Tab-separated table of N, CA and C in Angstrom:
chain	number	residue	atom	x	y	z
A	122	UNK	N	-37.740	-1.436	182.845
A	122	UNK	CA	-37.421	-1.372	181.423
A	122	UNK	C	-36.843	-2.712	180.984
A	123	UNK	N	-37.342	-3.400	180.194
A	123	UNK	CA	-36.813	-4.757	179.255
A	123	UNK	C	-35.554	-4.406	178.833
A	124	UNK	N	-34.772	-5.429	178.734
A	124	UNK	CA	-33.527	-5.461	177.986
A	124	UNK	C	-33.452	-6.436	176.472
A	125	UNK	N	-32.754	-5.266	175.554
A	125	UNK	CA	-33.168	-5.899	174.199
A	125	UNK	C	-31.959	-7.042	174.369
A	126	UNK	N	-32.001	-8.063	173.524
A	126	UNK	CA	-31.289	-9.271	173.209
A	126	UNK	C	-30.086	-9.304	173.019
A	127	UNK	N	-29.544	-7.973	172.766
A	127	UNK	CA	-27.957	-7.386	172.982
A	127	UNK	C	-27.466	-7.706	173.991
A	128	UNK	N	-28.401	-7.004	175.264
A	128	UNK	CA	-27.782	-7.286	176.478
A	128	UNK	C	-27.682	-9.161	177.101
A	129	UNK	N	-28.462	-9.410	176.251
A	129	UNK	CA	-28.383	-10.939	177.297
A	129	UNK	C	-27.235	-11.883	176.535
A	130	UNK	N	-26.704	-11.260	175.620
A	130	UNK	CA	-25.493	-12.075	174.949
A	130	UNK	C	-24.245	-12.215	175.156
A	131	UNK	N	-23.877	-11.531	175.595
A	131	UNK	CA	-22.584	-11.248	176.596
A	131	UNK	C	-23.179	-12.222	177.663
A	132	UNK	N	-24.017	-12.012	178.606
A	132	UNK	CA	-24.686	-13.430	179.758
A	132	UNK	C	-24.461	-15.011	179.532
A	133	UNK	N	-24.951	-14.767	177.951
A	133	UNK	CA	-24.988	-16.253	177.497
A	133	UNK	C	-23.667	-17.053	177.443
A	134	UNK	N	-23.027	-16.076	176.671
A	134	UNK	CA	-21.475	-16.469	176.586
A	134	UNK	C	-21.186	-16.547	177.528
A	135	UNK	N	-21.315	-15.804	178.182
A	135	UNK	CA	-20.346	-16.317	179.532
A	135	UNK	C	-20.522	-17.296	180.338
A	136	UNK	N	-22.474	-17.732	180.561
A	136	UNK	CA	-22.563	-18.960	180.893
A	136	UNK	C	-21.938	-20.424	180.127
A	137	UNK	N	-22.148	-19.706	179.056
A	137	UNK	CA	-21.638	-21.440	178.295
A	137	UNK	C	-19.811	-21.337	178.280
A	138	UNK	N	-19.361	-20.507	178.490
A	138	UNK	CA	-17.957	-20.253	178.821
A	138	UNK	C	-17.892	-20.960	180.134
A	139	UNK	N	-18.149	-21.010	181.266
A	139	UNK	CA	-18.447	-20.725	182.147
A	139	UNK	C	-18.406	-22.656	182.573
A	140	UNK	N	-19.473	-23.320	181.993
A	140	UNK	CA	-19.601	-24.411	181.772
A	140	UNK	C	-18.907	-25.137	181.146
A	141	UNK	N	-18.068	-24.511	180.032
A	141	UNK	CA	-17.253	-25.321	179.193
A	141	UNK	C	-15.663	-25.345	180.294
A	142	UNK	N	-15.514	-24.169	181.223
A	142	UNK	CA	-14.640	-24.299	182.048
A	142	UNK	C	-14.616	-25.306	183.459
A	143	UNK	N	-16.130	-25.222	183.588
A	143	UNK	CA	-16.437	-26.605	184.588
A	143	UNK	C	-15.970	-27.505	184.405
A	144	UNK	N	-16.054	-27.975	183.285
A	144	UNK	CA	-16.211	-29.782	182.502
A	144	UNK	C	-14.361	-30.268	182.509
A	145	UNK	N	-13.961	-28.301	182.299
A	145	UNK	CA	-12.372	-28.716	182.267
A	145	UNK	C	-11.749	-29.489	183.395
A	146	UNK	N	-11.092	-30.944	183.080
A	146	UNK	CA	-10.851	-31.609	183.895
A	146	UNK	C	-9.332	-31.554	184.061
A	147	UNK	N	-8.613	-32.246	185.624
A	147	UNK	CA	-7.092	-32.186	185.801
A	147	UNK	C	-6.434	-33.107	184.507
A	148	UNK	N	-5.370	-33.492	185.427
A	148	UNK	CA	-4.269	-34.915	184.574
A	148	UNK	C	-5.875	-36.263	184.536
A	149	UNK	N	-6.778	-36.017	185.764
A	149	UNK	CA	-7.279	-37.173	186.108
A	149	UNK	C	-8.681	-36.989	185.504
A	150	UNK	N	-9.460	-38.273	185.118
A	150	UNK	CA	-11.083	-37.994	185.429
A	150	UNK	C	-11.761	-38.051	186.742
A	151	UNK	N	-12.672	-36.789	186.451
A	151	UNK	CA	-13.118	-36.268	187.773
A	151	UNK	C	-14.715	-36.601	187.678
A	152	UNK	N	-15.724	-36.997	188.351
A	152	UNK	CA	-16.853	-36.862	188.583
A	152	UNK	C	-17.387	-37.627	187.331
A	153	UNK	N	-18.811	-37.110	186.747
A	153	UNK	CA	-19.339	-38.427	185.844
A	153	UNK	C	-19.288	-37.304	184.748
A	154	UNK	N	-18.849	-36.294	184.215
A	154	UNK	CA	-19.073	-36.067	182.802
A	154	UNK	C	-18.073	-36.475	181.954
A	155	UNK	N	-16.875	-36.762	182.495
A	155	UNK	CA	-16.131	-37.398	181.272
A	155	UNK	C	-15.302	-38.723	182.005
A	156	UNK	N	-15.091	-39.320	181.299
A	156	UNK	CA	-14.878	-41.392	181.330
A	156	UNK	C	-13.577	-41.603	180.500
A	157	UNK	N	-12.719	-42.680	180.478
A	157	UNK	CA	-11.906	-43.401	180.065
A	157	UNK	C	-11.798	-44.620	180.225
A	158	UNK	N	-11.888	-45.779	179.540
A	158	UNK	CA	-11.539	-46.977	179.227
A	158	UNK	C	-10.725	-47.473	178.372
A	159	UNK	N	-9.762	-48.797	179.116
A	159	UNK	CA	-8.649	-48.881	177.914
A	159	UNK	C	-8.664	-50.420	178.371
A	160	UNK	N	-8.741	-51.509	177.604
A	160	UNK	CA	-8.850	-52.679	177.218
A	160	UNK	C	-7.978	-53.651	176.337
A	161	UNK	N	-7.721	-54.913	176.396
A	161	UNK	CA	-7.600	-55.661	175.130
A	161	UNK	C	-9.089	-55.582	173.926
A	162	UNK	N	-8.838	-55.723	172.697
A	162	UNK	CA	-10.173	-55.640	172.200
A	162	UNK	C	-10.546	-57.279	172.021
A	163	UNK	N	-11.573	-57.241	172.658
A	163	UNK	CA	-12.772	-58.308	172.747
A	163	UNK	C	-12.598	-58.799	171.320
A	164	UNK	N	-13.419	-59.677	170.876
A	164	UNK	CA	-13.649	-60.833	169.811
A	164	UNK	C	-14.595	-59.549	168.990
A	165	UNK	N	-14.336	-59.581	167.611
A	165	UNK	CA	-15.265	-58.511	166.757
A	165	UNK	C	-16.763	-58.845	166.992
A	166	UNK	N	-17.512	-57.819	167.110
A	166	UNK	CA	-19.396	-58.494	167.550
A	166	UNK	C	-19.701	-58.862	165.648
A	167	UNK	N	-20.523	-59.050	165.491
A	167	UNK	CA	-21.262	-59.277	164.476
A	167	UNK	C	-20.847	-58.017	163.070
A	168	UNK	N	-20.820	-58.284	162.108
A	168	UNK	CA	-20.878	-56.998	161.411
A	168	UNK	C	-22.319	-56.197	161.035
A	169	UNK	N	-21.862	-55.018	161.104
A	169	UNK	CA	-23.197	-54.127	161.237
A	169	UNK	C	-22.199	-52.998	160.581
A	170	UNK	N	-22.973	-51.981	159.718
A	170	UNK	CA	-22.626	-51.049	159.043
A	170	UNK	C	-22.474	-50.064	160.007
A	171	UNK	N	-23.037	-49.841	161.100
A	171	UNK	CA	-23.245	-49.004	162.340
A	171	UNK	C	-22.092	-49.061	163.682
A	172	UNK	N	-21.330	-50.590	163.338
A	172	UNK	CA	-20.181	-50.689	163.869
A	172	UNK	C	-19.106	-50.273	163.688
A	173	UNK	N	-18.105	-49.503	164.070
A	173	UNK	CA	-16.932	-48.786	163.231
A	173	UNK	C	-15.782	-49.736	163.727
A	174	UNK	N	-16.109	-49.942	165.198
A	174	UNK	CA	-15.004	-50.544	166.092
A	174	UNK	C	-14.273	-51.723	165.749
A	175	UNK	N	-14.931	-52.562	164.584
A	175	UNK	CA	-14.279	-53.897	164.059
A	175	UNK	C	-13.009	-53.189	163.506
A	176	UNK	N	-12.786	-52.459	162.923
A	176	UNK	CA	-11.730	-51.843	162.041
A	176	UNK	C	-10.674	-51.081	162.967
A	177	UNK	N	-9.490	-50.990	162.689
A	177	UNK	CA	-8.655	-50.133	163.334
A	177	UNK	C	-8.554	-48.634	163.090
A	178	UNK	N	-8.309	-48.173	164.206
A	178	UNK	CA	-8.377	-46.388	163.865
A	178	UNK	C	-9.721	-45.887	164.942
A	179	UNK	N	-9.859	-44.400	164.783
A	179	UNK	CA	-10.215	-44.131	165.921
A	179	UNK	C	-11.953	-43.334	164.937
A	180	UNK	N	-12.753	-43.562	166.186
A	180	UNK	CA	-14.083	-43.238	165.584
A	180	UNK	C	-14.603	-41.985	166.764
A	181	UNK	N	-15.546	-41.103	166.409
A	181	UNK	CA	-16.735	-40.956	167.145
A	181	UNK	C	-18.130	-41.246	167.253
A	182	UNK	N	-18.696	-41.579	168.304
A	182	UNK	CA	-19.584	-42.626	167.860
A	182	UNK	C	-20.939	-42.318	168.751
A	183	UNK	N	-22.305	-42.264	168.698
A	183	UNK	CA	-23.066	-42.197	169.791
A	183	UNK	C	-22.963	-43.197	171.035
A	184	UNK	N	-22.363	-44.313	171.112
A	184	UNK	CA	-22.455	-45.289	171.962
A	184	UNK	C	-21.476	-46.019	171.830
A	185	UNK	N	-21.115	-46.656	172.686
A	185	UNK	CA	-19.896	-48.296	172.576
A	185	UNK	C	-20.837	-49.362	173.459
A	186	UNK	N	-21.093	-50.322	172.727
A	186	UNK	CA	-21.787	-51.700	172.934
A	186	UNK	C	-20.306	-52.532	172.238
A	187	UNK	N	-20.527	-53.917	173.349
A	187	UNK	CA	-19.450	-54.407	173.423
A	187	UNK	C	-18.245	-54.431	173.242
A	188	UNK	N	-17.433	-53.161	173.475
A	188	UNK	CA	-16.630	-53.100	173.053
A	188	UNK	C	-16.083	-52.046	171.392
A	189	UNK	N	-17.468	-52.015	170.786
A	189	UNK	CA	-17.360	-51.506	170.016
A	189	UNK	C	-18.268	-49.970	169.800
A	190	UNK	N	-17.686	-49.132	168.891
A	190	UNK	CA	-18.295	-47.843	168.541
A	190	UNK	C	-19.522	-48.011	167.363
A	191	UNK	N	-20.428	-48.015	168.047
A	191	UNK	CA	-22.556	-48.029	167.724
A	191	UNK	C	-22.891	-46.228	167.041
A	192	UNK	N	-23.157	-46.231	166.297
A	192	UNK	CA	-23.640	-45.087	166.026
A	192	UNK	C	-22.234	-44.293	165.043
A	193	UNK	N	-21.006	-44.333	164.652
A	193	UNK	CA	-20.064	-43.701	164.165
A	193	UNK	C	-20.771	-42.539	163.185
A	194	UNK	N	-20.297	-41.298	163.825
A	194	UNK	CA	-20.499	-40.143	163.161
A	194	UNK	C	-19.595	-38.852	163.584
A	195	UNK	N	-19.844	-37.948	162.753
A	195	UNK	CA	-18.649	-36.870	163.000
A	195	UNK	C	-19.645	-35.938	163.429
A	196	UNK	N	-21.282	-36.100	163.304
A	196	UNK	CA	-21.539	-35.012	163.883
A	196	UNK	C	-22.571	-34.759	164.818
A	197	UNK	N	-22.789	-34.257	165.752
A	197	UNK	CA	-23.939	-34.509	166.959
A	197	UNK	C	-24.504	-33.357	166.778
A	198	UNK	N	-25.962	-33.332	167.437
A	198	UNK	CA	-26.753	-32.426	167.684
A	198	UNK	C	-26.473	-31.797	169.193
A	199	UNK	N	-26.609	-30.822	169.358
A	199	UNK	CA	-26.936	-30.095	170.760
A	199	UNK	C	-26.993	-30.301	171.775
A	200	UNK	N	-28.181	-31.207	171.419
A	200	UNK	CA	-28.706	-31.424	172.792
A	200	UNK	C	-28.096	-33.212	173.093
A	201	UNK	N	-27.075	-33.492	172.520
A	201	UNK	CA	-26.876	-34.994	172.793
A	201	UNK	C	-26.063	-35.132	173.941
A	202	UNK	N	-26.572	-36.237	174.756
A	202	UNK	CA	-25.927	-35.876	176.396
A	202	UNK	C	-24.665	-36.784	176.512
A	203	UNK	N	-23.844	-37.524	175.055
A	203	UNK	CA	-22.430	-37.834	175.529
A	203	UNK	C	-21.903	-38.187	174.228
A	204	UNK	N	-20.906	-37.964	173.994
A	204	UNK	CA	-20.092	-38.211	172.750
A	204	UNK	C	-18.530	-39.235	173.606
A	205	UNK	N	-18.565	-40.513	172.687
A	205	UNK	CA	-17.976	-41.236	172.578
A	205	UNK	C	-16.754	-41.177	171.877
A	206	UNK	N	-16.248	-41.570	172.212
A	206	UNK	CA	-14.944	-41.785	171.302
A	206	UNK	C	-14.076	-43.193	171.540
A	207	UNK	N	-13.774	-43.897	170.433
A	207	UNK	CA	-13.219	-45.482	170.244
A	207	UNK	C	-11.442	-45.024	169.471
A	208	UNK	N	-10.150	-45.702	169.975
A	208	UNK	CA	-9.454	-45.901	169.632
A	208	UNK	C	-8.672	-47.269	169.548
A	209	UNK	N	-8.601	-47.800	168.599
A	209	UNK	CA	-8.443	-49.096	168.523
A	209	UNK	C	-7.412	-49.478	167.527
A	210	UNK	N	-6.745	-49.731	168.026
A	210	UNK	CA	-4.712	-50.191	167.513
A	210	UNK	C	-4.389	-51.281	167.180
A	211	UNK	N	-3.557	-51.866	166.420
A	211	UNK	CA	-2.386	-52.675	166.233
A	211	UNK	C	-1.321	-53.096	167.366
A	212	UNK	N	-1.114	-51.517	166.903
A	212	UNK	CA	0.392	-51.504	168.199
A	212	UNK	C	-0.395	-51.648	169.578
A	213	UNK	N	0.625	-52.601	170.165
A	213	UNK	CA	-0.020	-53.035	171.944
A	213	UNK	C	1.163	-52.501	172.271
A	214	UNK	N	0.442	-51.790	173.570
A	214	UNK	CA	1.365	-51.393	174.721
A	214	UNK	C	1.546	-52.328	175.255
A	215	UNK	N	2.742	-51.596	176.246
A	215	UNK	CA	3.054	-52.248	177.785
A	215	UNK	C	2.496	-51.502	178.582
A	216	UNK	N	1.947	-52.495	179.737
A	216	UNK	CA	1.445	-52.636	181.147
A	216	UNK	C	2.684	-51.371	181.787
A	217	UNK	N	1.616	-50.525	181.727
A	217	UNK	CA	2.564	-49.505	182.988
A	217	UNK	C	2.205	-48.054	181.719
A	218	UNK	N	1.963	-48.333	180.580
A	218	UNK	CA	2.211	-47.294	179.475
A	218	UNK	C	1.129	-46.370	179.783
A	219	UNK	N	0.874	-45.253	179.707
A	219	UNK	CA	-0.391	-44.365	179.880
A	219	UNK	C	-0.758	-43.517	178.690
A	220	UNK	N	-2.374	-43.851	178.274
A	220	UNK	CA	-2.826	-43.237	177.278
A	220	UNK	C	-3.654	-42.239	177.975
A	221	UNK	N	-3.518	-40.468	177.416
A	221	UNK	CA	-3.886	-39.443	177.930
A	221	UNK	C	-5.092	-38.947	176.386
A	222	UNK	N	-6.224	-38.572	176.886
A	222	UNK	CA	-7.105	-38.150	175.711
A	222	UNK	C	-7.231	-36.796	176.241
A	223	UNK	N	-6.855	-36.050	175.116
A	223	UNK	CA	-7.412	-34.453	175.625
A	223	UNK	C	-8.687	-33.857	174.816
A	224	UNK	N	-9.922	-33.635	174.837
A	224	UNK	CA	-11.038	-33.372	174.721
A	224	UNK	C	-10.855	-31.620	174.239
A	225	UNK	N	-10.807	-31.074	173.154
A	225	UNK	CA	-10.515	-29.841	172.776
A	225	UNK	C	-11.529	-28.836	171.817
A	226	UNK	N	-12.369	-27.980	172.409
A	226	UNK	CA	-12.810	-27.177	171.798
A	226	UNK	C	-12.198	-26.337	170.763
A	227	UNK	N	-12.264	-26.935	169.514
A	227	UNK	CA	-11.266	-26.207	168.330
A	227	UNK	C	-12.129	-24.641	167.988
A	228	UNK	N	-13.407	-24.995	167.732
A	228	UNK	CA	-13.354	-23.753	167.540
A	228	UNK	C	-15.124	-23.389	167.374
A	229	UNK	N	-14.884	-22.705	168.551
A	229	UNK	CA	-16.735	-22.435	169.430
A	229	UNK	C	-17.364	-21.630	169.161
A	230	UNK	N	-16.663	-20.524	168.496
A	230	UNK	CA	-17.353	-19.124	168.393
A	230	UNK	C	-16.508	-18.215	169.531
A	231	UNK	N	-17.585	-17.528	170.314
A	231	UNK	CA	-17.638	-16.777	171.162
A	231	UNK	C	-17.563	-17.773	172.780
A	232	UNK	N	-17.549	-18.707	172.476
A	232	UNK	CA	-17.938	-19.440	174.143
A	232	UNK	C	-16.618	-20.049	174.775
A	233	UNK	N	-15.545	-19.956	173.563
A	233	UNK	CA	-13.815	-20.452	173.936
A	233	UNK	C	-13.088	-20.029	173.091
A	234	UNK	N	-11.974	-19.716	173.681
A	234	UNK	CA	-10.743	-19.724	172.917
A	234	UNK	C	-10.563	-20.181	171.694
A	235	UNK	N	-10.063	-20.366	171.083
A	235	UNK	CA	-9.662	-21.500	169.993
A	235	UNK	C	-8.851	-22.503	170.983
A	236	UNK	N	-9.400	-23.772	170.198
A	236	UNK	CA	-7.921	-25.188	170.830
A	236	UNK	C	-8.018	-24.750	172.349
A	237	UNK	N	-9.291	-24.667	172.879
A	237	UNK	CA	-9.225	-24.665	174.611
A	237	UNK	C	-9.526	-26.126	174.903
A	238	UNK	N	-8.217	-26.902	175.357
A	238	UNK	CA	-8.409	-28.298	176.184
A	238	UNK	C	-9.790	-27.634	177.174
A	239	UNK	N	-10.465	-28.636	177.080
A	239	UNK	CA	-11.497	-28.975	178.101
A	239	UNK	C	-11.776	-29.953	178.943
A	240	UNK	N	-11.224	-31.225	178.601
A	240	UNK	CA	-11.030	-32.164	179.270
A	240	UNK	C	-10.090	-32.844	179.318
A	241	UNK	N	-9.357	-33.393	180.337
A	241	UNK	CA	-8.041	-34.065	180.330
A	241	UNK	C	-8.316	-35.450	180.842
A	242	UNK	N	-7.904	-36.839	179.956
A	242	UNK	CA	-8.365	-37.998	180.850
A	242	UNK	C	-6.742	-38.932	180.933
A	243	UNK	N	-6.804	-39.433	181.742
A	243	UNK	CA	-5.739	-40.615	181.876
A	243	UNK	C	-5.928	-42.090	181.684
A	244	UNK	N	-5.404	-43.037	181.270
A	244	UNK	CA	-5.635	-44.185	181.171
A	244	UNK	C	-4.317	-45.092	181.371
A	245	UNK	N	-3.888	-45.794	182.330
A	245	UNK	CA	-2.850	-46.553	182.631
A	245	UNK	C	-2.926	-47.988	182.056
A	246	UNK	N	-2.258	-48.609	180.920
A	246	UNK	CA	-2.754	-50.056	180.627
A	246	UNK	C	-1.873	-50.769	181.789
A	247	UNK	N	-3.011	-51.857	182.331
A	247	UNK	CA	-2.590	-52.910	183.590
A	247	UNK	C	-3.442	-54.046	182.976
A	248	UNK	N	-2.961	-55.113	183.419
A	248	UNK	CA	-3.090	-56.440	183.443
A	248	UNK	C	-3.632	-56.821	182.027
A	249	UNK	N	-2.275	-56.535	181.006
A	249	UNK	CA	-2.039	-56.974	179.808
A	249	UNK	C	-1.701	-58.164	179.375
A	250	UNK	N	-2.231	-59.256	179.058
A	250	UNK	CA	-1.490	-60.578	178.882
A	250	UNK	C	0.135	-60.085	178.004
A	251	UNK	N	0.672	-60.992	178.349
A	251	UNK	CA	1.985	-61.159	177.331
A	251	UNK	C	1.820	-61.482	176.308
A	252	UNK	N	1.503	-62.348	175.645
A	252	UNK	CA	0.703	-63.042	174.538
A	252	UNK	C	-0.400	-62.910	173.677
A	253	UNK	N	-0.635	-63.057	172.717
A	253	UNK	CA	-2.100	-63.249	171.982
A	253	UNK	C	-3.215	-62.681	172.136
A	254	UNK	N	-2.516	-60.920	172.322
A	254	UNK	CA	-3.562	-59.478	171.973
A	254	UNK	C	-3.489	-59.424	171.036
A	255	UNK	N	-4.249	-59.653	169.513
A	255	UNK	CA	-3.960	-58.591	168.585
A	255	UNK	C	-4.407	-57.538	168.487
A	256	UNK	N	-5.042	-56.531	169.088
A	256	UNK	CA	-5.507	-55.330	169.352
A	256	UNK	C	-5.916	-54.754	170.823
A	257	UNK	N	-5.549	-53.323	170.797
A	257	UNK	CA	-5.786	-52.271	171.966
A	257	UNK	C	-7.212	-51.287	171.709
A	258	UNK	N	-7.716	-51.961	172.523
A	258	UNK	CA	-8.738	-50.398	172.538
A	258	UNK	C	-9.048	-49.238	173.618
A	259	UNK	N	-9.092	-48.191	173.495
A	259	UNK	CA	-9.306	-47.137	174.393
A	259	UNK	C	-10.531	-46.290	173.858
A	260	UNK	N	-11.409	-46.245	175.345
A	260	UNK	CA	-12.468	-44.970	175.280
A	260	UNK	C	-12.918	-44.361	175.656
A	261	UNK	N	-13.361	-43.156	175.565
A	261	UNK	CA	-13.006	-42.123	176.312
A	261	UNK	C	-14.768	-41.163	175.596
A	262	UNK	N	-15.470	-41.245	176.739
A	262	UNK	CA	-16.333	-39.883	176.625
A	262	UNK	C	-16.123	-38.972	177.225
A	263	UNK	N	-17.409	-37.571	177.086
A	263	UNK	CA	-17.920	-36.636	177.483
A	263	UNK	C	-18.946	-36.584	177.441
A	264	UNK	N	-20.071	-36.013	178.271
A	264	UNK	CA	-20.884	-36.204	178.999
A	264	UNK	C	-21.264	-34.089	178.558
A	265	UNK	N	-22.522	-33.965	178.036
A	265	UNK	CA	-22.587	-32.817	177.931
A	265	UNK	C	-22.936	-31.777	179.093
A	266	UNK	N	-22.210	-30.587	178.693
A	266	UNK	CA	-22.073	-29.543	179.756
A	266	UNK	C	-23.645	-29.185	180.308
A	267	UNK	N	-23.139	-28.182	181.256
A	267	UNK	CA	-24.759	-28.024	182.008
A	267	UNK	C	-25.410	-27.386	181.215
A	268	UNK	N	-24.741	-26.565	180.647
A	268	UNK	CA	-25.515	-25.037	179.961
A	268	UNK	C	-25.758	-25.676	178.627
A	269	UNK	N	-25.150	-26.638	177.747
A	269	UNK	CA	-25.231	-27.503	177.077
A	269	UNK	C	-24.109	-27.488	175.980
A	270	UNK	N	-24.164	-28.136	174.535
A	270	UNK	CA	-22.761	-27.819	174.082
A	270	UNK	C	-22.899	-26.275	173.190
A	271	UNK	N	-21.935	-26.044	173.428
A	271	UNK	CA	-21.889	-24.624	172.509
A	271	UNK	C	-21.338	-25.608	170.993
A	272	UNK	N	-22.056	-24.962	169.717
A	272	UNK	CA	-21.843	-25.436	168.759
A	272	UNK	C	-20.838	-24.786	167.903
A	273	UNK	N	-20.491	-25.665	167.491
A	273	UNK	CA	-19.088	-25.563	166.504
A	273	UNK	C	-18.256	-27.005	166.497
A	274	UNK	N	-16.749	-26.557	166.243
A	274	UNK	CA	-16.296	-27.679	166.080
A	274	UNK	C	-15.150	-28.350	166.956
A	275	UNK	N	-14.996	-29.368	167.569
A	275	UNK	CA	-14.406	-30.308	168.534
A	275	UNK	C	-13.290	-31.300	167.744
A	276	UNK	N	-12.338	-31.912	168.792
A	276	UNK	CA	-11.459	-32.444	168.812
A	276	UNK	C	-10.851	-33.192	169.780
A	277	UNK	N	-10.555	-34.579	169.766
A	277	UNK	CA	-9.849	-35.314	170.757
A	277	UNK	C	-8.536	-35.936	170.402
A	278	UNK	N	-7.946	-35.544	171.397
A	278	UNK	CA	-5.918	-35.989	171.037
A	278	UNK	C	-5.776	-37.091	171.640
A	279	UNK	N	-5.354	-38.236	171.304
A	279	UNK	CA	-5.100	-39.530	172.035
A	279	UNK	C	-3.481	-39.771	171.866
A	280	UNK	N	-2.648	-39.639	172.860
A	280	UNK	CA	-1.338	-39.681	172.981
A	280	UNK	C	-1.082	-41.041	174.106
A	281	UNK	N	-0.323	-41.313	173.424
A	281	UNK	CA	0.747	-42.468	174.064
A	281	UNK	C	2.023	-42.239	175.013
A	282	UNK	N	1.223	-41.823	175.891
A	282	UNK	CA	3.003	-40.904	176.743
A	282	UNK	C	2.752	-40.106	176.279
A	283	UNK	N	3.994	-39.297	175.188
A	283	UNK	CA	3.779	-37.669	174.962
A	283	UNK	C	3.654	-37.814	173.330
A	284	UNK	N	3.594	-38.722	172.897
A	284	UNK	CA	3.195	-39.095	171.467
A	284	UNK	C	2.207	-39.213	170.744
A	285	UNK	N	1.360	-38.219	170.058
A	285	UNK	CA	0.163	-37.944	169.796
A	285	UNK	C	-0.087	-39.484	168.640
A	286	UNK	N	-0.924	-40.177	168.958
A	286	UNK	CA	-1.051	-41.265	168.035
A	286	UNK	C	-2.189	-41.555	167.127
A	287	UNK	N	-3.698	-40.552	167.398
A	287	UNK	CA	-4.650	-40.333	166.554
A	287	UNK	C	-5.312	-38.695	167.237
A	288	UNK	N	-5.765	-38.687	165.943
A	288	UNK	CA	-7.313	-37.680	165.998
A	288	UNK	C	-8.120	-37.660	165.797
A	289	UNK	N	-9.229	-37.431	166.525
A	289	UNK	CA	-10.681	-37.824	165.985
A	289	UNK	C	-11.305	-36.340	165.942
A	290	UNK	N	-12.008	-35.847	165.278
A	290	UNK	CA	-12.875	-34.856	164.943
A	290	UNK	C	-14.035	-35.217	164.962
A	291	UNK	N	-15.090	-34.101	165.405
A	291	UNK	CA	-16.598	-34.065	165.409
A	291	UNK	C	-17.325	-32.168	165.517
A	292	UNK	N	-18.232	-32.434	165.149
A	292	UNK	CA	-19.263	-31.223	165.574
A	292	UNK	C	-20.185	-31.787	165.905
A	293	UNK	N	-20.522	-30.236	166.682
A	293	UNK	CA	-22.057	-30.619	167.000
A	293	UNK	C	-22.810	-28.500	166.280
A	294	UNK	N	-23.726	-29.626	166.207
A	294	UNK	CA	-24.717	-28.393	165.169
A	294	UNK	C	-25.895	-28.476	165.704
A	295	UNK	N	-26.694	-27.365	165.362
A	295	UNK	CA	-28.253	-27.341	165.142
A	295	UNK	C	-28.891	-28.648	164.614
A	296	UNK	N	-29.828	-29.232	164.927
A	296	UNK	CA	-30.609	-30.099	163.543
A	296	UNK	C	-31.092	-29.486	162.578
């Protein structure tokens, strides 16, 4: 006997539950779906309307080429296999300071919680000149789940120590 489409929905959820609990990472980054980088920021590339990263403040972006966030948008499709994220400051740390990004499913439907951290990344700034930074950048992807992303809407916390210092928002939708 076939099972009508009722039954396989409860399955589904739970796989993409399931996956969205995989991806959940420790204090540390683990394996290749989610990344952190934290830098002095490089010399601005060229201007391009597609560049967000010349400017201060934090973007999501399909890509980072040199340094900068390529593609700035708030919203992805489905099937896109990594979402970026650029934070880029004024204020310079000190060498020893740790920037933590938490990767947060705000609100999925049926496939999470509300506000379920999913990914946890660390970033320690080291070998900071003393001198003649005028800007910090940090970045931090995700790498999409196996089962793929459950759609709705996302969130990344970028804290300074325990000091939340931006937010970036995105979805991902249907096309």
């Amino acid at each position: 006997m076939a099972k009508s489409p009722a039954h396989a929905a409860p399955l589904s959820v739970a796989l993409v539950l399931l996956a969205l609990l995989a991806c959940k990472g420790g204090d540390k980054p683990t394996g290749a779906p989610a990344s952190a980088s934290a830098q002095p920021a490089a010399a601005a590339p060229t201007s391009s309307p597609d560049i967000a990263a010349e400017k201060l403040g934090t973007f999501v972006c399909k890509e980072i080429k040199d340094d900068a966030c390529v593609g700035a948008t708030e919203q992805f499709p489905l099937d896109a296999p990594v979402v970026h994220v650029s934070y880029k400051t004024a204020t310079i740390p000190k060498n020893g300071d740790v920037f933590k990004m938490l990767w947060i499913a705000e609100d999925v439907g049926k496939a999470a919680k509300p506000n379920t951290v999913i990914a946890t990344l660390e970033k320690k700034v080291a070998d900071l000149p003393d001198f003649g930074v005028k800007n910090y950048v940090v970045h931090t992807q995700l790498s999409k789940p196996t089962a793929g992303w459950p759609e709705g809407k996302y969130r990344v916390e970028i804290k300074l120590g325990d000091t939340l210092v931006s937010t970036a928002r995105f979805q991902m939708a249907s096309d």
